Amino acid sequence: MTVAPAPVKERIRRVPEVLTPDRLRTIVAFVAAIAVFGIGEILHPGFGSAESVKAILLTASFVGFVAAGQTFVVLVGGIDLSVPWVLNAGAILVVTTSLGQDGRASWAVLLTLAMGLGFGLVNGLAVAFLAVPAVVITLAMGGVAQGLTLGLSQGLTCSSCASYAPPVIRHAVTGEALGIPGGLFLWLGIALLMTFVLGYTTFGRRVYAIGNNAEASFLAGVNVRLVTVVLYMLSGMFAAFAGITLAAYGGQASLGMGDPYLFQSIAAVVIGGVSILGGRGNYLGSTAGSITLVALVTLLLAENMPDWGRDVVYGGVILAILLLYGREKTAV
Amino acid sequence: MQQAPLLLSFAILAGTFGVYAGLFVSNQHHFLTPFEGQSIVNTAVPLVFAAVGQTVVVLTRGLDLSVGGVMALTNTIVASNMHSSTGSMVAWSLIGLAIGAGAGLVNGCLIAFGRLQPILVTLATLSIYSGLAIKVLPEPGGSIPIEYTKFMANVNGPWGLIYVAGLLLVWFVFRRTPFGVAVYAIGNDQAAARASGIKVRLVKVGAYVFAGTLFSAGALFFSATTLGGDATAFDPFILTSIAAVVLGGISFFGGRGSAVGAVAGAFALTLVTPLLFQANVNQLYTDAFQGLFLVLAVVLAGLVGRLVSART
């Protein structure tokens, strides 16, 4: 009678080595993305064409940039609600400081990224050192970013607000090499970097350790506060970076351009299988989530879905995935 | 000592009011007239209702980000349907409250029975409710009968305070009902609450339904004072309702605090806009100062918390 369990145990041990639940979720997210393209091609021939896929991927890359930062903070059980206005501030700051001149571009980009890091620093310090709930402080800093953006740009009526993004930045995002837009190379680079940092560095291990059990990782010698602050700073920086690329893509900055990216970045992270309770998931999943979400919304727009429908779809997708993946284990 | 956060919230309100009144007197050379009082109260009432609703869910260790969507949906539906007959005004007011209760029911069921995180659920439903509000009223418009405005918000004085008083009365009754006691018990220790026979999931759903109803009540008053519908006018309430709760000294870890503090916090936040106006600061900075107010409040609360825990 005691002999029977042995083979079962062996089988359980062998399967997860290849297909851990985390990897499975990432694969599912990519399959979902491909499925959306497949369905799109059937409903609208040409939806899956190279040109269309290229355009959708480029749009998804902006979500992917914001989602990179969001992935970091979600992995330690946090959330960043300040991204829409940090992004918007970034887009406006880069055009107003560069004034469309290539010579000023590098300084403008550095200044904008520093601005994002600054907002993230305040978020991170409050979360790590004062135990302020992430929702509260990031919402507050989002408000500060919004007010400062509106006030300093005089509601985007300032003389330099109509400036275009410098050609060199625009070329880096929209210019094509080997038929692929520069924005996608940027995204590929960030995806590789994120995967390397999270999967193969001490820093990455510490992120997962904190997400699984902050107290245990503190006792194991991880500087929990420092890592947390760095993660929120990176989230702010990625939001500002997305702002730069969006200004480059559209040519100019506008008010409210960051608004969709709160829901999109969180939906992308959730679809990608990153556990909202922290400690599980990876950036590849979030990239797949970004692609799935943008492809789905593009398809629905092609199906003549009105604007308001997009908001409902974002909410519905987040809820559906949460019900699949995000349920807390403890029975209430 | 237990009343310390409450006293702090009143100190913040008194300080904000003092600065505002001081600036006003030095600019205008006379004291506040009933007009200023009425205008401040009418602006504050919707936020007061939203903040008390937010308090109820925060007490259960939850959070409701969908407040902006619930208020927008109530406002747009009421503004596009209400007529000036008494029956229509009563009916659409009740329907408005039912919309809030229904939205809260959806939030509460997903959180309590779906075992999902309140932040994500209400973020998702915020998107859904806001989307539906835009469907109801794609452009700002609709109309609210003038009779409704006269009844809800008398223009001759700060009569809105009657609603605040009524709300506080509801709050004091609520705290003494088994439901109110259960809300506090869940926030303090969910497992202990369950062990002592409290139906945790039902109480949580109830808290979100109660909150949603209060959000809609605030939206009805907002509709009466703005005379129309606007699906995009309610996003600021997400930040301000949470800020009012923080300023009111209600703990985000549940079970501690009183809606009285949130009411004081709501008034303090409402004073930010007229204060900036008197200080000659561009109104575009309002969000920045309200956000900064919230940052300072949480940082102060965090520092005080560290000092207190360091001593014990």
XYZ file of C-alpha atoms in Angstrom:
644
model
C 0.000 0.000 0.000
C 2.906 2.352 0.608
C 4.413 1.556 -2.773
C 1.728 3.200 -4.887
C 2.491 6.926 -4.340
C 6.082 6.704 -5.597
C 5.482 6.991 -9.379
C 2.953 9.774 -8.841
C 5.502 11.778 -6.914
C 8.055 11.276 -9.645
C 5.695 12.438 -12.320
C 4.796 15.573 -10.367
C 8.460 16.368 -9.947
C 9.355 15.912 -13.582
C 6.666 18.049 -15.211
C 7.243 21.347 -13.353
C 10.933 21.402 -14.223
C 10.094 22.138 -17.830
C 6.753 23.891 -17.405
C 6.611 25.857 -14.198
C 3.281 27.609 -13.611
C 5.048 30.921 -14.316
C 6.351 29.772 -17.692
C 2.988 28.248 -18.501
C 1.280 31.597 -17.902
C 3.800 33.373 -20.149
C 3.196 30.797 -22.881
C -0.573 31.141 -22.466
C -0.235 34.924 -22.817
C 1.732 34.531 -26.072
C -0.751 31.968 -27.382
C -3.549 34.434 -26.569
C -1.736 37.151 -28.557
C -1.329 34.844 -31.569
C -4.966 33.759 -31.248
C -6.137 37.399 -31.375
C -4.112 37.937 -34.563
C -5.548 34.699 -36.001
C -9.141 35.661 -35.248
C -8.457 39.151 -36.599
C -7.130 37.720 -39.861
C -10.303 35.651 -40.270
C -12.654 38.579 -39.525
C -10.612 41.215 -41.356
C -8.278 39.756 -43.971
C -5.071 41.768 -43.731
C -5.230 42.116 -39.932
C -2.394 39.624 -39.665
C -0.347 41.152 -42.495
C 3.219 42.268 -41.825
C 2.308 45.978 -42.016
C -0.626 45.595 -39.618
C 1.339 43.453 -37.166
C 4.172 45.983 -37.264
C 1.809 48.854 -36.446
C 0.145 46.924 -33.625
C 3.493 45.893 -32.138
C 4.736 49.487 -32.218
C 1.578 50.654 -30.404
C 2.012 47.804 -27.948
C 5.613 48.833 -27.297
C 4.449 52.019 -25.518
C 2.283 49.899 -23.228
C 5.241 47.573 -22.834
C 7.545 50.381 -21.673
C 5.103 51.457 -18.947
C 4.415 47.822 -18.090
C 8.154 47.262 -17.515
C 8.066 49.618 -14.541
C 4.687 48.324 -13.439
C 6.055 44.739 -13.530
C 8.875 45.738 -11.178
C 6.602 47.238 -8.526
C 3.910 44.567 -8.871
C 6.570 41.886 -8.318
C 7.085 43.256 -4.794
C 3.323 43.466 -4.197
C 3.092 47.170 -5.009
C 1.369 49.210 -7.715
C 2.120 52.521 -9.430
C -0.909 54.705 -10.128
C 1.209 57.784 -10.889
C 2.240 56.557 -14.363
C -0.311 58.449 -16.517
C 0.802 61.923 -15.451
C 4.483 61.086 -15.060
C 4.251 59.874 -18.675
C 2.419 63.028 -19.732
C 4.884 65.238 -17.861
C 7.709 63.349 -19.583
C 6.262 63.914 -23.050
C 5.789 67.626 -22.408
C 9.164 68.057 -20.702
C 11.062 66.438 -23.569
C 9.506 68.660 -26.250
C 9.689 71.891 -24.225
C 13.323 71.424 -23.235
C 14.559 70.161 -26.601
C 12.505 72.662 -28.646
C 12.755 70.215 -31.514
C 16.514 70.670 -31.823
C 18.768 67.652 -32.180
C 21.542 69.408 -30.278
C 19.404 69.623 -27.164
C 17.900 66.139 -27.507
C 20.318 64.185 -25.313
C 20.042 66.643 -22.419
C 16.268 66.786 -22.769
C 16.040 62.992 -22.633
C 18.325 62.757 -19.595
C 16.388 65.511 -17.803
C 13.078 63.788 -18.546
C 14.302 60.411 -17.305
C 15.625 62.141 -14.160
C 12.181 63.689 -13.630
C 10.644 60.200 -13.751
C 13.267 58.896 -11.342
C 12.467 61.808 -9.013
C 8.747 61.045 -8.826
C 9.570 57.370 -8.319
C 12.012 58.288 -5.549
C 9.275 60.019 -3.535
C 6.927 57.065 -4.108
C 9.577 54.572 -3.093
C 10.722 56.466 0.005
C 7.147 56.771 1.267
C 6.397 53.081 0.654
C 9.701 51.750 2.000
C 10.392 54.023 4.956
C 6.978 55.268 6.100
C 4.881 52.183 5.273
C 2.477 54.347 3.260
C 0.212 52.127 1.104
C 1.493 52.179 -2.495
C -1.959 53.128 -3.839
C -2.161 56.211 -1.656
C 1.276 57.672 -2.313
C 1.329 56.911 -6.045
C -2.154 58.399 -6.441
C -1.013 61.503 -4.564
C 2.172 61.848 -6.627
C 0.083 61.345 -9.766
C -1.982 64.334 -8.626
C 1.172 66.348 -7.989
C 2.512 65.425 -11.435
C -0.819 66.371 -13.029
C -1.027 69.734 -11.268
C 2.583 70.628 -11.983
C 2.218 69.589 -15.630
C -0.930 71.681 -16.097
C 0.385 74.631 -14.107
C 3.909 74.862 -15.482
C 2.764 74.408 -19.088
C -0.139 76.860 -18.511
C -2.519 74.138 -19.646
C -0.211 73.377 -22.603
C -0.485 76.933 -23.924
C 3.162 77.850 -23.230
C 5.145 79.117 -26.207
C 7.464 76.084 -26.296
C 4.627 73.570 -25.713
C 3.880 73.327 -29.419
C 7.452 72.242 -30.163
C 8.010 69.021 -31.990
C 10.128 66.191 -30.684
C 13.697 66.437 -32.087
C 14.122 64.550 -35.384
C 16.816 62.331 -33.900
C 14.395 60.996 -31.239
C 11.572 60.677 -33.748
C 13.843 58.741 -36.057
C 14.900 56.445 -33.214
C 11.270 55.438 -32.633
C 9.650 55.531 -36.077
C 12.618 55.154 -38.400
C 12.931 51.667 -39.861
C 15.953 49.404 -40.079
C 15.583 46.085 -41.936
C 11.917 47.014 -42.245
C 11.404 47.135 -38.495
C 10.673 50.398 -36.641
C 13.275 51.581 -34.136
C 10.719 51.508 -31.311
C 10.564 47.728 -31.600
C 14.360 47.441 -31.326
C 14.139 49.579 -28.187
C 11.453 47.278 -26.820
C 13.472 44.173 -27.668
C 16.466 45.673 -25.880
C 14.408 46.494 -22.807
C 12.806 43.038 -22.805
C 16.224 41.356 -22.919
C 17.560 43.661 -20.214
C 14.524 43.123 -17.973
C 14.704 39.343 -18.424
C 18.412 39.366 -17.647
C 18.036 41.596 -14.582
C 15.086 39.689 -13.153
C 16.280 36.194 -13.989
C 20.052 36.250 -13.779
C 21.174 38.902 -11.298
C 21.282 39.133 -7.508
C 19.049 42.182 -7.745
C 16.420 40.125 -9.580
C 16.551 37.350 -6.983
C 16.078 39.937 -4.258
C 13.031 41.344 -6.050
C 11.382 37.903 -6.091
C 12.452 37.252 -2.508
C 10.838 40.478 -1.285
C 7.692 39.758 -3.284
C 7.348 36.327 -1.716
C 8.128 37.322 1.841
C 9.541 40.744 2.668
C 10.192 39.878 6.303
C 12.058 36.665 5.520
C 14.200 38.413 2.898
C 15.004 41.177 5.403
C 16.120 38.552 7.898
C 18.165 36.910 5.140
C 20.085 40.154 4.717
C 18.290 41.751 1.760
C 18.143 45.545 1.952
C 14.387 45.541 1.395
C 14.006 49.310 1.614
C 16.757 50.074 -0.877
C 15.443 47.554 -3.418
C 11.889 48.889 -3.031
C 12.994 52.497 -3.570
C 14.998 51.495 -6.668
C 11.983 49.641 -8.121
C 9.664 52.635 -7.755
C 12.340 54.887 -9.260
C 12.605 52.536 -12.242
C 8.818 52.589 -12.622
C 8.860 56.390 -12.749
C 11.728 56.310 -15.224
C 9.957 53.852 -17.536
C 6.799 56.007 -17.469
C 8.868 59.067 -18.440
C 10.603 56.997 -21.123
C 7.226 55.986 -22.541
C 6.333 59.679 -22.592
C 9.436 60.460 -24.668
C 8.720 57.685 -27.162
C 5.033 58.671 -27.446
C 5.976 62.302 -28.112
C 8.414 61.014 -30.718
C 5.776 58.761 -32.289
C 3.065 61.442 -32.446
C 5.506 64.304 -33.065
C 4.080 66.475 -30.278
C 2.838 66.239 -26.702
C -0.798 66.614 -25.681
C -2.716 66.757 -22.407
C -4.241 63.488 -21.237
C -2.043 61.363 -23.514
C -1.015 59.260 -20.509
C -4.529 58.440 -19.334
C -4.992 55.083 -21.143
C -1.644 53.780 -19.915
C -2.682 53.204 -16.312
C -5.288 50.591 -17.221
C -3.260 49.232 -20.129
C -0.067 48.737 -18.137
C -1.871 47.032 -15.270
C -3.939 44.887 -17.638
C -0.764 43.898 -19.526
C 0.942 42.852 -16.303
C -2.108 40.907 -15.124
C -2.632 39.179 -18.517
C 1.071 38.334 -18.529
C 0.589 36.233 -15.431
C 2.492 38.452 -12.981
C 0.896 37.777 -9.608
C -0.544 40.929 -8.119
C 0.332 39.591 -4.665
C 3.993 39.754 -5.664
C 6.855 37.341 -6.177
C 5.652 35.558 -9.324
C 5.851 36.316 -13.007
C 8.295 37.860 -15.439
C 8.587 40.631 -17.996
C 8.156 38.338 -21.015
C 4.634 37.689 -19.758
C 4.004 41.431 -19.549
C 5.208 41.918 -23.142
C 2.820 39.202 -24.280
C 0.091 40.902 -22.222
C 0.785 44.255 -23.908
C 0.582 42.692 -27.370
C -2.598 40.748 -26.584
C -4.324 43.821 -25.148
C -3.394 46.196 -27.969
C -4.219 43.615 -30.666
C -7.581 42.942 -28.998
C -8.475 46.632 -28.789
C -7.332 47.233 -32.385
C -9.488 44.331 -33.531
C -12.513 45.636 -31.612
C -12.008 49.109 -33.081
C -11.913 47.503 -36.523
C -15.233 45.904 -35.566
C -16.566 49.459 -35.125
C -16.572 49.347 -31.369
C -17.232 52.852 -30.036
C -14.705 54.653 -27.824
C -16.472 53.927 -24.578
C -16.305 50.226 -25.373
C -12.530 50.313 -25.019
C -12.810 51.318 -21.346
C -15.297 48.536 -20.723
C -12.997 46.037 -22.459
C -9.975 47.070 -20.333
C -12.007 46.567 -17.165
C -13.573 43.319 -18.371
C -10.217 41.842 -19.423
C -8.604 42.709 -16.074
C -11.524 41.141 -14.179
C -11.604 38.019 -16.355
C -7.881 37.358 -15.953
C -8.037 38.075 -12.224
C -10.807 35.522 -11.813
C -8.631 33.007 -13.684
C -5.284 33.722 -12.024
C -5.576 36.237 -9.232
C -7.773 34.607 -6.605
C -6.351 34.535 -3.117
C -5.845 31.059 -1.774
C -7.253 31.487 1.719
C -10.916 30.573 1.841
C -12.868 33.332 3.565
C -4.896 59.153 22.786
C -7.290 57.164 20.601
C -8.869 60.438 19.516
C -5.503 61.890 18.429
C -5.989 61.338 14.662
C -9.447 62.895 14.871
C -8.128 65.937 16.700
C -5.348 66.206 14.112
C -7.886 66.210 11.274
C -9.805 69.056 12.927
C -6.539 70.918 13.487
C -5.773 70.569 9.751
C -9.256 71.847 8.881
C -8.961 74.779 11.318
C -5.494 75.625 9.978
C -6.619 75.512 6.344
C -9.696 77.577 7.128
C -7.598 80.060 9.104
C -5.216 80.601 6.191
C -8.117 80.929 3.754
C -10.067 83.370 5.946
C -6.907 85.393 6.642
C -6.121 85.729 2.926
C -9.758 86.538 2.172
C -9.931 89.314 4.758
C -6.619 90.840 3.695
C -7.718 90.778 0.027
C -11.356 91.839 0.391
C -11.204 93.931 3.588
C -14.340 92.309 4.993
C -15.162 88.950 6.534
C -16.675 85.956 4.686
C -20.257 86.506 3.555
C -22.991 83.854 3.380
C -22.192 83.624 -0.337
C -18.696 82.243 0.296
C -20.096 79.936 2.971
C -22.770 78.617 0.637
C -20.330 78.157 -2.235
C -17.780 76.282 -0.121
C -20.431 74.052 1.463
C -22.047 73.229 -1.889
C -18.669 72.316 -3.359
C -17.804 70.219 -0.316
C -21.001 68.157 0.032
C -20.365 65.688 -2.859
C -16.841 65.067 -1.562
C -18.146 64.658 2.001
C -20.458 61.857 0.825
C -17.720 60.240 -1.278
C -15.264 60.437 1.620
C -17.659 58.821 4.095
C -18.340 56.028 1.580
C -14.598 55.556 1.103
C -14.229 55.460 4.912
C -16.596 52.499 5.188
C -14.604 50.347 2.751
C -11.222 51.474 4.104
C -12.404 50.367 7.568
C -12.767 46.822 6.156
C -9.156 47.054 4.884
C -10.451 47.665 1.386
C -10.384 50.532 -1.082
C -12.788 51.729 -3.750
C -11.142 53.348 -6.776
C -14.380 53.037 -8.775
C -15.853 56.035 -6.925
C -15.208 58.270 -9.957
C -17.004 55.843 -12.279
C -19.967 55.265 -9.956
C -20.514 59.015 -9.550
C -20.144 59.641 -13.298
C -22.642 56.905 -14.148
C -25.182 58.232 -11.625
C -24.724 61.811 -12.818
C -25.022 61.048 -16.536
C -28.062 58.785 -16.185
C -29.908 61.210 -13.905
C -29.008 64.264 -16.018
C -30.265 62.641 -19.199
C -33.579 61.456 -17.739
C -34.870 63.691 -14.956
C -37.854 65.987 -15.596
C -39.216 68.784 -13.458
C -42.220 66.880 -12.096
C -41.992 65.816 -8.447
C -42.558 62.176 -9.352
C -39.719 62.186 -11.884
C -37.336 63.893 -9.462
C -38.081 61.432 -6.654
C -37.962 58.426 -8.980
C -34.664 59.361 -10.635
C -33.080 60.219 -7.284
C -33.958 56.736 -6.051
C -32.754 55.169 -9.300
C -29.522 57.137 -8.886
C -29.006 55.689 -5.413
C -29.852 52.213 -6.744
C -27.151 52.587 -9.434
C -24.594 53.233 -6.692
C -25.865 50.306 -4.637
C -25.752 48.024 -7.689
C -22.243 49.119 -8.633
C -21.159 48.533 -5.037
C -22.792 45.107 -5.093
C -20.708 44.128 -8.142
C -17.507 45.396 -6.475
C -18.315 43.707 -3.181
C -19.219 40.327 -4.700
C -16.049 40.252 -6.846
C -13.919 41.117 -3.814
C -15.611 38.964 -1.175
C -16.752 35.941 -3.195
C -14.211 36.182 -6.036
C -11.422 36.548 -3.435
C -9.801 39.320 -5.478
C -7.755 42.347 -4.478
C -9.956 45.428 -3.857
C -7.506 47.756 -5.646
C -7.551 45.768 -8.888
C -11.262 44.979 -8.855
C -12.253 48.595 -8.345
C -9.654 49.779 -10.850
C -11.249 47.443 -13.408
C -14.812 48.458 -12.518
C -13.732 52.131 -12.576
C -12.865 51.591 -16.233
C -16.170 49.811 -16.884
C -18.419 52.308 -15.057
C -16.616 55.296 -16.627
C -16.984 53.706 -20.064
C -20.710 53.193 -19.506
C -21.063 56.808 -18.336
C -19.464 57.987 -21.589
C -21.905 55.792 -23.502
C -24.846 57.405 -21.668
C -23.576 60.948 -22.264
C -20.711 61.165 -24.803
C -20.553 64.967 -24.490
C -21.233 67.063 -21.372
C -24.924 67.879 -21.464
C -28.291 66.705 -20.220
C -30.151 68.884 -17.789
C -31.233 68.983 -14.191
C -34.553 70.735 -13.459
C -34.098 74.011 -11.577
C -36.644 72.829 -8.989
C -34.273 69.995 -8.083
C -31.409 72.448 -7.598
C -33.589 74.674 -5.423
C -34.584 71.709 -3.286
C -31.120 70.171 -2.944
C -28.900 73.234 -2.799
C -30.504 76.446 -1.594
C -28.609 79.359 -3.118
C -29.248 81.726 -0.196
C -27.044 80.081 2.385
C -25.044 77.049 3.405
C -28.100 74.771 3.610
C -25.986 71.914 2.340
C -24.816 71.579 5.935
C -28.191 69.931 6.658
C -27.116 67.031 4.416
C -23.788 66.838 6.198
C -25.608 66.745 9.542
C -27.965 64.070 8.215
C -25.019 62.030 6.963
C -23.295 62.248 10.348
C -26.536 61.089 11.978
C -26.620 58.093 9.608
C -22.982 57.435 10.509
C -23.609 57.458 14.275
C -26.537 55.072 13.854
C -24.460 52.859 11.507
C -21.643 52.552 14.045
C -24.045 51.214 16.631
C -25.732 48.641 14.376
C -24.406 45.063 14.273
C -23.367 45.806 10.665
C -21.242 48.765 11.766
C -19.655 46.793 14.582
C -18.892 43.979 12.127
C -17.217 46.402 9.689
C -14.814 47.524 12.431
C -14.284 43.937 13.603
C -13.316 42.736 10.105
C -10.879 45.600 9.700
C -9.190 44.838 13.001
C -8.881 41.083 12.646
C -10.708 39.189 9.935
C -10.010 35.746 11.371
C -11.162 36.747 14.843
C -14.278 38.339 13.386
C -15.097 35.109 11.541
C -14.433 33.071 14.648
C -16.888 35.182 16.615
C -19.641 34.423 14.133
C -19.511 37.437 11.818
C -20.399 36.625 8.212
C -17.268 38.244 6.811
C -18.140 38.006 3.123
C -21.663 39.372 3.532
C -20.440 42.287 5.649
C -17.789 43.129 3.050
C -20.390 43.126 0.268
C -22.584 45.287 2.488
C -19.752 47.763 3.025
C -19.242 48.208 -0.735
C -22.994 48.557 -1.324
C -23.224 51.186 1.434
C -20.213 53.009 -0.035
C -21.643 52.909 -3.571
C -24.951 54.333 -2.347
C -23.138 57.205 -0.621
C -21.091 57.882 -3.792
C -24.343 58.175 -5.745
C -25.850 60.456 -3.106
C -22.836 62.735 -3.534
C -23.253 62.563 -7.320
C -26.946 63.589 -7.012
C -25.968 66.688 -5.043
C -23.178 67.407 -7.548
C -25.726 67.114 -10.396
C -28.048 69.543 -8.624
C -25.342 72.190 -8.234
C -23.808 71.824 -11.705
C -27.196 71.600 -13.493
C -26.089 68.936 -15.947
C -24.186 65.781 -16.703
C -20.496 65.318 -17.463
C -18.957 61.854 -17.604
C -15.436 63.178 -17.111
C -16.057 65.483 -14.137
C -15.610 62.851 -11.446
C -12.061 61.549 -11.848
C -10.742 63.995 -9.197
C -12.975 62.317 -6.599
C -10.736 59.225 -6.654
C -7.804 61.239 -5.326
C -9.787 63.582 -3.099
C -11.974 60.919 -1.448
C -8.880 58.913 -0.498
C -7.070 62.090 0.571
C -10.010 63.045 2.807
C -9.868 59.602 4.425
C -6.131 59.975 5.060
C -6.517 63.530 6.401
C -9.353 62.226 8.579
C -6.935 59.946 10.374
C -8.548 56.677 9.217
C -6.057 53.818 9.139
C -5.456 52.081 5.813
C -4.815 48.910 7.730
C -8.479 48.818 8.697
C -10.612 49.022 11.787
C -9.482 52.418 13.028
C -10.932 55.854 12.499
C -14.193 57.722 12.231
C -16.095 59.216 9.311
C -16.215 62.458 11.305
C -12.515 62.854 10.536
C -13.147 62.177 6.840
C -15.813 64.908 6.803
C -13.287 67.361 8.283
C -10.732 66.172 5.722
C -13.213 66.690 2.877
C -13.851 70.287 3.955
C -10.119 70.962 4.316
C -9.498 69.663 0.766
C -12.400 71.695 -0.623
C -10.862 74.848 0.870
C -7.684 74.284 -1.181
C -9.230 75.709 -4.381
C -10.630 78.983 -2.896
C -7.446 79.313 -0.822
C -5.289 79.116 -3.957
C -7.589 81.649 -5.610
C -7.164 84.095 -2.729
C -3.418 83.473 -2.779
C -3.399 84.351 -6.489
C -2.127 80.929 -7.531
C -3.219 79.636 -10.934
C -6.144 77.186 -10.565
C -4.311 74.768 -12.841
C -2.115 73.924 -9.845
C -5.096 72.691 -7.779
C -4.327 68.991 -8.370
C -0.715 69.541 -7.396
C -1.665 71.128 -4.081
C -4.330 68.532 -3.299
C -1.807 65.807 -4.095
C 0.821 67.571 -1.999
C -1.696 67.860 0.843
C -2.142 64.090 0.655
C 1.613 63.436 0.463
C 2.236 65.631 3.522
C -0.628 63.984 5.418
C 0.619 60.425 4.795
C 4.226 61.396 5.480
C 3.203 63.087 8.754
C 1.021 60.128 9.732
C 3.904 57.783 8.871
C 6.411 59.788 10.942
C 4.013 60.009 13.903
C 3.393 56.268 13.603
C 7.143 55.578 13.675
C 7.623 57.799 16.729
C 4.749 56.136 18.580
C 5.914 52.607 17.750
C 9.499 53.523 18.661
C 8.378 54.542 22.139
C 6.348 51.477 22.960
